[in-house]
CSV table of C-alpha atoms and ligand atoms in Angstrom, one decimal:
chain,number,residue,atom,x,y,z
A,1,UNK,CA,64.1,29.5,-25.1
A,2,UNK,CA,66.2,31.0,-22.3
A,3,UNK,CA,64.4,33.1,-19.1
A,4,UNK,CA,63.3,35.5,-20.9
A,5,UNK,CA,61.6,35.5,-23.8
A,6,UNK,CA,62.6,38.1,-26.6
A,7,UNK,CA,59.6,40.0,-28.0
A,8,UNK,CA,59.7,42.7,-31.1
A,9,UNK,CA,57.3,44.8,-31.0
A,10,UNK,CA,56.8,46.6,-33.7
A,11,UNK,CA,54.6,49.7,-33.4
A,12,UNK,CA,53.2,53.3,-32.5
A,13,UNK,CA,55.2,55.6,-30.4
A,14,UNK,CA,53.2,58.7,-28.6
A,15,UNK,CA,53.3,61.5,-26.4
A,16,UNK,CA,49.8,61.4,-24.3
A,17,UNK,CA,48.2,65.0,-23.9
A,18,UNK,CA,46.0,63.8,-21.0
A,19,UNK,CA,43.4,66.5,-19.9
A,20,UNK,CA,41.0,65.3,-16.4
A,21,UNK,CA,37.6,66.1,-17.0
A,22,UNK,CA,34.6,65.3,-14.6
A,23,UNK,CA,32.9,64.9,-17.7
A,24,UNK,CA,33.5,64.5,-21.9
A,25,UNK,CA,31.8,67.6,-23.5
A,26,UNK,CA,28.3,66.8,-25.1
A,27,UNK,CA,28.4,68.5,-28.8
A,28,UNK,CA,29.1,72.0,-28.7
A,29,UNK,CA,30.2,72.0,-25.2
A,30,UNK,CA,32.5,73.6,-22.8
A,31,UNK,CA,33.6,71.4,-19.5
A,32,UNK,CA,36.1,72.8,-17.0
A,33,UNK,CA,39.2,70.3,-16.7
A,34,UNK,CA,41.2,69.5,-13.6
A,35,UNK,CA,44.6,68.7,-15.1
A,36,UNK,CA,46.6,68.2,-17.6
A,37,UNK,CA,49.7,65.7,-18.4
A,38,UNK,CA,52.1,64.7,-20.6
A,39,UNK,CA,52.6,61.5,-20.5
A,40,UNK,CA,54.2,58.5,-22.4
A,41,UNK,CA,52.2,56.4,-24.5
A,42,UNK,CA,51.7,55.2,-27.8
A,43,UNK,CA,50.2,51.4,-28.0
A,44,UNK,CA,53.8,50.3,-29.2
A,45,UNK,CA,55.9,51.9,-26.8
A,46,UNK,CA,53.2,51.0,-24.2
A,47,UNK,CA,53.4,47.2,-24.6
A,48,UNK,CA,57.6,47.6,-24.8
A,49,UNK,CA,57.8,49.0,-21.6
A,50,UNK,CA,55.1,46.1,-20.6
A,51,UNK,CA,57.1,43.5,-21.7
A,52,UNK,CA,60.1,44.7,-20.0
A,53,UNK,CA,58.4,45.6,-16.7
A,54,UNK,CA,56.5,42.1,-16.9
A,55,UNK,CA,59.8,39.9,-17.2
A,56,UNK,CA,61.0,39.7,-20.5
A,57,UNK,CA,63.6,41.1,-23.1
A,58,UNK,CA,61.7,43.9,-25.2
A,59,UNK,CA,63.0,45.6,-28.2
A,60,UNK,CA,60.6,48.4,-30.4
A,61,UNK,CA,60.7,49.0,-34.2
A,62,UNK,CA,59.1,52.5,-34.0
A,63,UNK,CA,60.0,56.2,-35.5
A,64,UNK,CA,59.7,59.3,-33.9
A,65,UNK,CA,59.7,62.9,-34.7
A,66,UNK,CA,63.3,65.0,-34.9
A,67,UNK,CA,61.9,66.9,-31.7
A,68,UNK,CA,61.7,67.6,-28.1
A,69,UNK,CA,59.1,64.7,-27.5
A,70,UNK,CA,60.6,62.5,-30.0
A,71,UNK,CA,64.0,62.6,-28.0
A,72,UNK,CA,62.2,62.6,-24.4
A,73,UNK,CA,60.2,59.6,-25.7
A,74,UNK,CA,63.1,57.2,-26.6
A,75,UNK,CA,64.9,58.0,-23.9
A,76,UNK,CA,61.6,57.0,-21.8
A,77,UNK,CA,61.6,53.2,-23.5
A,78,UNK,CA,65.1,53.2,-22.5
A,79,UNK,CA,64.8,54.1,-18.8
A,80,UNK,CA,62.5,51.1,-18.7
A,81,UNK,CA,64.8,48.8,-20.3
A,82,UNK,CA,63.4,48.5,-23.8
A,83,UNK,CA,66.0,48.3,-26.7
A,84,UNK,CA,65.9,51.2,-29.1
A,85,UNK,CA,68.1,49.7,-31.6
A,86,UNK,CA,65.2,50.4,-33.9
A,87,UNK,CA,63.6,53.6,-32.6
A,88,UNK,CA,64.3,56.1,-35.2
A,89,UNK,CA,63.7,59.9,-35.8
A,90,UNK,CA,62.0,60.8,-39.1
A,91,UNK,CA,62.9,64.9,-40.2
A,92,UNK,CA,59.6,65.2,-42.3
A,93,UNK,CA,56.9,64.3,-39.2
A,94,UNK,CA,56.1,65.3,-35.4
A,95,UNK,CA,56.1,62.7,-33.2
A,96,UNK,CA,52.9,61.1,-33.1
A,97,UNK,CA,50.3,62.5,-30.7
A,98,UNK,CA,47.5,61.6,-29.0
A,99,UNK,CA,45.1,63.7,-26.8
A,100,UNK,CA,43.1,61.8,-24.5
A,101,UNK,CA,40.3,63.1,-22.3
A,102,UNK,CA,39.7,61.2,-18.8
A,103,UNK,CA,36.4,61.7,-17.0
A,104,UNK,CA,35.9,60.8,-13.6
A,105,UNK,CA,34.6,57.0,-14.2
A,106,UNK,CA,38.2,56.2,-15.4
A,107,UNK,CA,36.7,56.2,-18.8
A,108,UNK,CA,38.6,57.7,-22.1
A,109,UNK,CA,38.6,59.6,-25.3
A,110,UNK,CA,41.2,59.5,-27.6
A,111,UNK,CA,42.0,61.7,-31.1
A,112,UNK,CA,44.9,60.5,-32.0
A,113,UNK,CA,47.6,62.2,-34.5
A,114,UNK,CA,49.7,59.6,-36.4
A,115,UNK,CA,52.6,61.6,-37.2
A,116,UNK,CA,56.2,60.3,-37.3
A,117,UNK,CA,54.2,56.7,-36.8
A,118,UNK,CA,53.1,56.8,-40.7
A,119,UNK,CA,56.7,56.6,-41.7
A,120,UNK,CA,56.9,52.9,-40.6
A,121,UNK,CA,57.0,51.5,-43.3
A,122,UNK,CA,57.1,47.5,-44.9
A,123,UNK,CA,61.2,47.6,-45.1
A,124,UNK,CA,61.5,48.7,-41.9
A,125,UNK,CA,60.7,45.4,-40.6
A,126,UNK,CA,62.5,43.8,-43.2
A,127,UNK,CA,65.8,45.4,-42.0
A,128,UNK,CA,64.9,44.8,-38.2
A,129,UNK,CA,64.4,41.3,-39.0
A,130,UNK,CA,67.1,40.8,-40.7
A,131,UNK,CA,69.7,41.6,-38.0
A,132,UNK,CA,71.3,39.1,-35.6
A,133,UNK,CA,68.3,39.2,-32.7
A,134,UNK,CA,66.3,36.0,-33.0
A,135,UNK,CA,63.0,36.4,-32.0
A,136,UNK,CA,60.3,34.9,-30.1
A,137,UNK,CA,57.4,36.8,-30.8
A,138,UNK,CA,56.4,39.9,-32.7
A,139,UNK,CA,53.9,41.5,-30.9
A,140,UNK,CA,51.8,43.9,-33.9
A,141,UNK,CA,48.9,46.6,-32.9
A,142,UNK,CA,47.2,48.6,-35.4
A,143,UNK,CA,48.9,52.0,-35.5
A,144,UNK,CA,51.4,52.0,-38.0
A,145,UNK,CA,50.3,52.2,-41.7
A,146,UNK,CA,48.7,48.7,-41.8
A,147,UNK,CA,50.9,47.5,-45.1
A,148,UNK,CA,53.6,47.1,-42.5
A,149,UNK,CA,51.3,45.4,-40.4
A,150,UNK,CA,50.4,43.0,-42.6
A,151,UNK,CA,54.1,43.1,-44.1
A,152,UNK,CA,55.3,41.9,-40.2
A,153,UNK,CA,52.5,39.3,-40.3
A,154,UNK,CA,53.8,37.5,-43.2
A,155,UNK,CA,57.8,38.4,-42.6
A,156,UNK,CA,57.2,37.0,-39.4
A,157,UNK,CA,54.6,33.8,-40.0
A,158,UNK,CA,57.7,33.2,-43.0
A,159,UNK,CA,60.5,32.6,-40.6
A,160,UNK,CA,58.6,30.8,-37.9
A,161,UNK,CA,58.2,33.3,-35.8
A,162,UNK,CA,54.8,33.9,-33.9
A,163,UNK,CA,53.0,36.7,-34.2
A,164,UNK,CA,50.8,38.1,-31.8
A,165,UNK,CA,48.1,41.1,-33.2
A,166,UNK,CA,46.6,43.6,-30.5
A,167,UNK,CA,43.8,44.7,-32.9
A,168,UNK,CA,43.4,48.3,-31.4
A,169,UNK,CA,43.0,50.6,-32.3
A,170,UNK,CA,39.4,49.7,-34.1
A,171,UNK,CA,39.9,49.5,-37.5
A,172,UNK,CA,37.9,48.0,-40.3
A,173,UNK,CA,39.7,45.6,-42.6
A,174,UNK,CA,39.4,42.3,-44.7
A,175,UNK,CA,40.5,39.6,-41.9
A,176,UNK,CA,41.8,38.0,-44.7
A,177,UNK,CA,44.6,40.4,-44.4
A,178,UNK,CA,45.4,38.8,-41.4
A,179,UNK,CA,46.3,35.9,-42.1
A,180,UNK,CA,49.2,34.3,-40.8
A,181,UNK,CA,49.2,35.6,-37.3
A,182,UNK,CA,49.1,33.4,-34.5
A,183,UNK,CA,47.3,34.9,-31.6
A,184,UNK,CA,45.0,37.3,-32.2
A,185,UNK,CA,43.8,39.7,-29.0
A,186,UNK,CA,40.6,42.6,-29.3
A,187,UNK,CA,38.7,44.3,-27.2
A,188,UNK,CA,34.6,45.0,-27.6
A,189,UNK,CA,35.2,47.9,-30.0
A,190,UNK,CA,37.7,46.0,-32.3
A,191,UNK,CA,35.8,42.7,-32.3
A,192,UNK,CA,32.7,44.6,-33.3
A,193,UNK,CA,34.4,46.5,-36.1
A,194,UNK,CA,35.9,43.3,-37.5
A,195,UNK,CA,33.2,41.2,-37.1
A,196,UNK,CA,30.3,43.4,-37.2
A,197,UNK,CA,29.3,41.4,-34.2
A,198,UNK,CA,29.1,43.1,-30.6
A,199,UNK,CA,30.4,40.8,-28.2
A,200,UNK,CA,27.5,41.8,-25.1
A,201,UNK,CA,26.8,38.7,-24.0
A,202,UNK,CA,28.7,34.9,-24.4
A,203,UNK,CA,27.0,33.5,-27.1
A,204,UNK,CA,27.7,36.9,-29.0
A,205,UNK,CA,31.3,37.0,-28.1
A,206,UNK,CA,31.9,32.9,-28.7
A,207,UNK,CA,30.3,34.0,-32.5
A,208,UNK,CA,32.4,36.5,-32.9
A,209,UNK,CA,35.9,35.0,-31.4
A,210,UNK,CA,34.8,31.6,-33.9
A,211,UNK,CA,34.9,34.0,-37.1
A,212,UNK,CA,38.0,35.6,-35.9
A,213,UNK,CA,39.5,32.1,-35.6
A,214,UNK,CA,38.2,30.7,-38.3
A,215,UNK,CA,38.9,33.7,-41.4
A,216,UNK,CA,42.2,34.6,-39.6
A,217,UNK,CA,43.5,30.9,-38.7
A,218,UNK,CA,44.5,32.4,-35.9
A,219,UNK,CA,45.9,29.5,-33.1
A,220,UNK,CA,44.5,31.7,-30.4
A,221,UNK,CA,41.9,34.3,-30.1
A,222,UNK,CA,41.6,35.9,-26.8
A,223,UNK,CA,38.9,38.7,-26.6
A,224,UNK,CA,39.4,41.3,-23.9
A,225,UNK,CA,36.0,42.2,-22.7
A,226,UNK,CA,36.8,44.9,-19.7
A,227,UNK,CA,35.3,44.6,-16.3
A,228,UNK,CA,34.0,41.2,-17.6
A,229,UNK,CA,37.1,39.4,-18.2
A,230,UNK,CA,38.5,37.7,-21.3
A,231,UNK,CA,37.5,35.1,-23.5
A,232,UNK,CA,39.3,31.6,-25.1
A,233,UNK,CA,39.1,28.8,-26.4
A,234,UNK,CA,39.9,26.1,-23.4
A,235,UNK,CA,39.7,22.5,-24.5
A,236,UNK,CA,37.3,23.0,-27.4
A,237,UNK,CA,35.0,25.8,-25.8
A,238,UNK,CA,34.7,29.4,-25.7
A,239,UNK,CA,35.2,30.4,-22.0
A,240,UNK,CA,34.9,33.5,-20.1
A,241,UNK,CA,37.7,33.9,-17.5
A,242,UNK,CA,36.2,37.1,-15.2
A,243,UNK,CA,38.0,39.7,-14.3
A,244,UNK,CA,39.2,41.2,-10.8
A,245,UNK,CA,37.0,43.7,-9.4
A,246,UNK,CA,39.5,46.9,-9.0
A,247,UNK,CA,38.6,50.6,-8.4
A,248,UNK,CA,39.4,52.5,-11.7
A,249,UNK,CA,41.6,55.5,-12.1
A,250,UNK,CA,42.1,55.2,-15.5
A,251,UNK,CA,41.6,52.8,-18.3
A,252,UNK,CA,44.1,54.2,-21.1
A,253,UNK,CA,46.7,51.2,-22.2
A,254,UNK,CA,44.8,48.5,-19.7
A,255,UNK,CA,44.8,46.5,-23.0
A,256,UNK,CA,48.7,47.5,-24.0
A,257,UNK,CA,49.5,45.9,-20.1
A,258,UNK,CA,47.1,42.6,-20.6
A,259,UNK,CA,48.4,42.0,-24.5
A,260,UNK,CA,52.2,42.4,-23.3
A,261,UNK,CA,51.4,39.8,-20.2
A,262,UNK,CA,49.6,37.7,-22.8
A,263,UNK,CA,52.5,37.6,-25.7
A,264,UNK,CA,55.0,36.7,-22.5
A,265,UNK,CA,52.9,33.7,-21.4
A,266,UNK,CA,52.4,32.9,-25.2
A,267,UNK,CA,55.6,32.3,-25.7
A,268,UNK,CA,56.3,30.4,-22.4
A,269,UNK,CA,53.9,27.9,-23.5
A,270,UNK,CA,52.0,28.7,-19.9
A,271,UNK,CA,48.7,27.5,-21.4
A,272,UNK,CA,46.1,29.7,-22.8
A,273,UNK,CA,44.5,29.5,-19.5
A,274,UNK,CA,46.9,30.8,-17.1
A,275,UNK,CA,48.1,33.3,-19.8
A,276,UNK,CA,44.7,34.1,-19.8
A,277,UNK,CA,44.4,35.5,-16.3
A,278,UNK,CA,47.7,36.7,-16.0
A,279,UNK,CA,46.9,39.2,-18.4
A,280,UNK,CA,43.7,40.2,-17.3
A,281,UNK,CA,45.3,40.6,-13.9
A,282,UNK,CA,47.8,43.0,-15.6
A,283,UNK,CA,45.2,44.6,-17.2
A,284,UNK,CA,43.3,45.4,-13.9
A,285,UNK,CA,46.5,46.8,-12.3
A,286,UNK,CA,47.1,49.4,-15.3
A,287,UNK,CA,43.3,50.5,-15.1
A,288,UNK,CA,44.4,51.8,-11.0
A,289,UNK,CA,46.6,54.6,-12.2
A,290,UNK,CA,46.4,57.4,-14.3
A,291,UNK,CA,48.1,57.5,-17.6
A,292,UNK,CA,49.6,55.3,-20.2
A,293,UNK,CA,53.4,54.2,-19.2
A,294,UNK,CA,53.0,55.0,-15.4
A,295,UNK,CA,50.2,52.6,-15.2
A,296,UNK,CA,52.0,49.6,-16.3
A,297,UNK,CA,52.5,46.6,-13.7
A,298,UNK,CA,55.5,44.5,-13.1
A,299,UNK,CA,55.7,40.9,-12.7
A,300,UNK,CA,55.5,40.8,-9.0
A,301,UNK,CA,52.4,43.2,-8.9
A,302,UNK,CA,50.8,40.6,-10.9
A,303,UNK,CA,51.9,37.9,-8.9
A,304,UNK,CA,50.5,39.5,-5.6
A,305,UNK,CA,46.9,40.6,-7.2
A,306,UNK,CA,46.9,36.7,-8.4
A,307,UNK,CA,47.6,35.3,-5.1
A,308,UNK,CA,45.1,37.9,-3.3
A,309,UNK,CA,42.6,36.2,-5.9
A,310,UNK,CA,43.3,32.8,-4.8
B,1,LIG,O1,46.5,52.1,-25.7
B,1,LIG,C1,46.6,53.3,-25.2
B,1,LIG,C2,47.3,54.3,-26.1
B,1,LIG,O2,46.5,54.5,-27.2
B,1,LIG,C3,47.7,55.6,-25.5
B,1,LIG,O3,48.9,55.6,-24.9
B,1,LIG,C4,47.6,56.5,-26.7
B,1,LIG,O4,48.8,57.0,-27.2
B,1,LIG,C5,46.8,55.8,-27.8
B,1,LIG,O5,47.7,55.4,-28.8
């Protein structure tokens, strides 16, 4: 493998409607908001631009609506150096959509509309795969149609390529389906609705990261756990590697940043260790600024908040 590695990715595309709240509305309720953005997101697009921000050669199978955002969108990945061979504008759907509410704990709310992201379909990866690029990953989240998900599990796992599932956002599905990938990365929510178990405490989270191993025959399962760290497997135990203690702005695509720093290290055979805190340090620098895209750290950021850490 040369410097770089060279990741697929092959997922969502959104514009983010983000609205600053000091609070989420109970039920029924009015708040007054502060601001409103519209910024570049989409758990796909996200971990492209963190790839290519982080160090390594990023290319995104994604569609997008024939509109404004659609066109503004692409031409975001590629300001950031991501290759939109595959980007693609659909006629029949908007680009997809989410609207996410920010209160003033850095915490979110998402409702998300799929749109032009539903049109990704099975031989889409097929064609992308079948072009000269040879990968080194595939880095896979879980807002596309999950058919193609589990299409670009078994494409990849096929040709020997590894695969490397973000499991947000949380959906519930047979792990069986999953099969074939070959890291496997969560948070809380997404552990609990695959497992049914809520990874609170260590013992919890070591139960839950062994079933995801174990049904999945996944070669690594790394569980993102927020302001507590991450957890592996090192040397034949679950481990919890803590995180960095960082004032939060914002936590929207702190996962997207820590995945993409995680799929990088993956591939350069770093160790799940290291790879381990190198993505939780990534992580912690996205949850510092407001939005999606903006947020995302590059490879020296994550080299200085390392070496502050000691
Ligand atoms: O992971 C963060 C992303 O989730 C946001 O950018 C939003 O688009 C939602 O898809």
């Amino acid at each position: 493998m040369g410097e770089k590695p060279r990741i697929l990715v092959i997922g969502s595309i959104n514009m983010d409607v983000v609205l600053k709240a000091e609070k989420f509305p109970a039920p029924g309720e009015t708040v007054l908001g502060t601001d409103l953005s519209l910024i570049p997101g989409g758990k796909g697009a996200n971990q492209a631009v963190a790839l290519s921000r982080l160090g390594a050669s990023s290319s995104l199978l994604g569609r997008v609506g024939a509109d404004p955002w659609g066109e503004e969108l692409a031409g975001k990945l590629s300001e950031n150096g991501v290759d939109t061979e595959n980007v693609a504008a659909v006629d029949s759907l908007p680009t997809g959509n989410a609207t996410i509410i920010v209160d003033q704990e850095g915490e979110n709310r998402i409702v998300l509309i799929a749109g032009a992201n539903d049109a990704l379909l099975p031989e889409d990866v097929d064609l992308a795969l079948a072009g000269k690029a040879a990968w080194d990953a595939i880095l896979l989240q879980l807002e596309i149609p999950l058919e193609t998900v589990c299409h670009a599990i078994s494409a990849g796992a096929a040709r020997g390529i590894p695969v490397i599932l973000d499991a947000g956002p949380p959906v519930k599905l047979s792990l069986e389906k999953l099969r074939g990938v070959t890291v496997l990365s969560p948070n809380e929510s997404e552990t609990e609705a695959l497992t049914g178990i809520r990874p609170d405490g260590l013992e919890s989270a070591s139960r839950a990261a062994a079933l995801l191993e174990k049904s999945t025959g996944a070669r690594e399962v790394v569980l993102k756990l927020g302001d507590r760290g991450a957890l592996c497997r090192i040397d034949g135990h679950w481990k919890l590697i803590e995180a960095h203690r960082v004032e939060v702005v914002d936590t929207t695509a702190a996962g997207d940043s820590f995945t993409a720093a995680l799929a990088i290290e993956y591939t350069r055979k770093t160790g799940i260790k290291e790879a381990a805190r190198r993505a939780i340090a990534a992580g912690a620098l996205a949850v510092t600024r407001l939005g999606a895209q903006p947020s995302l750290p590059t490879a020296e950021e994550v080299d200085r908040l390392l070496e502050r850490a000691g």
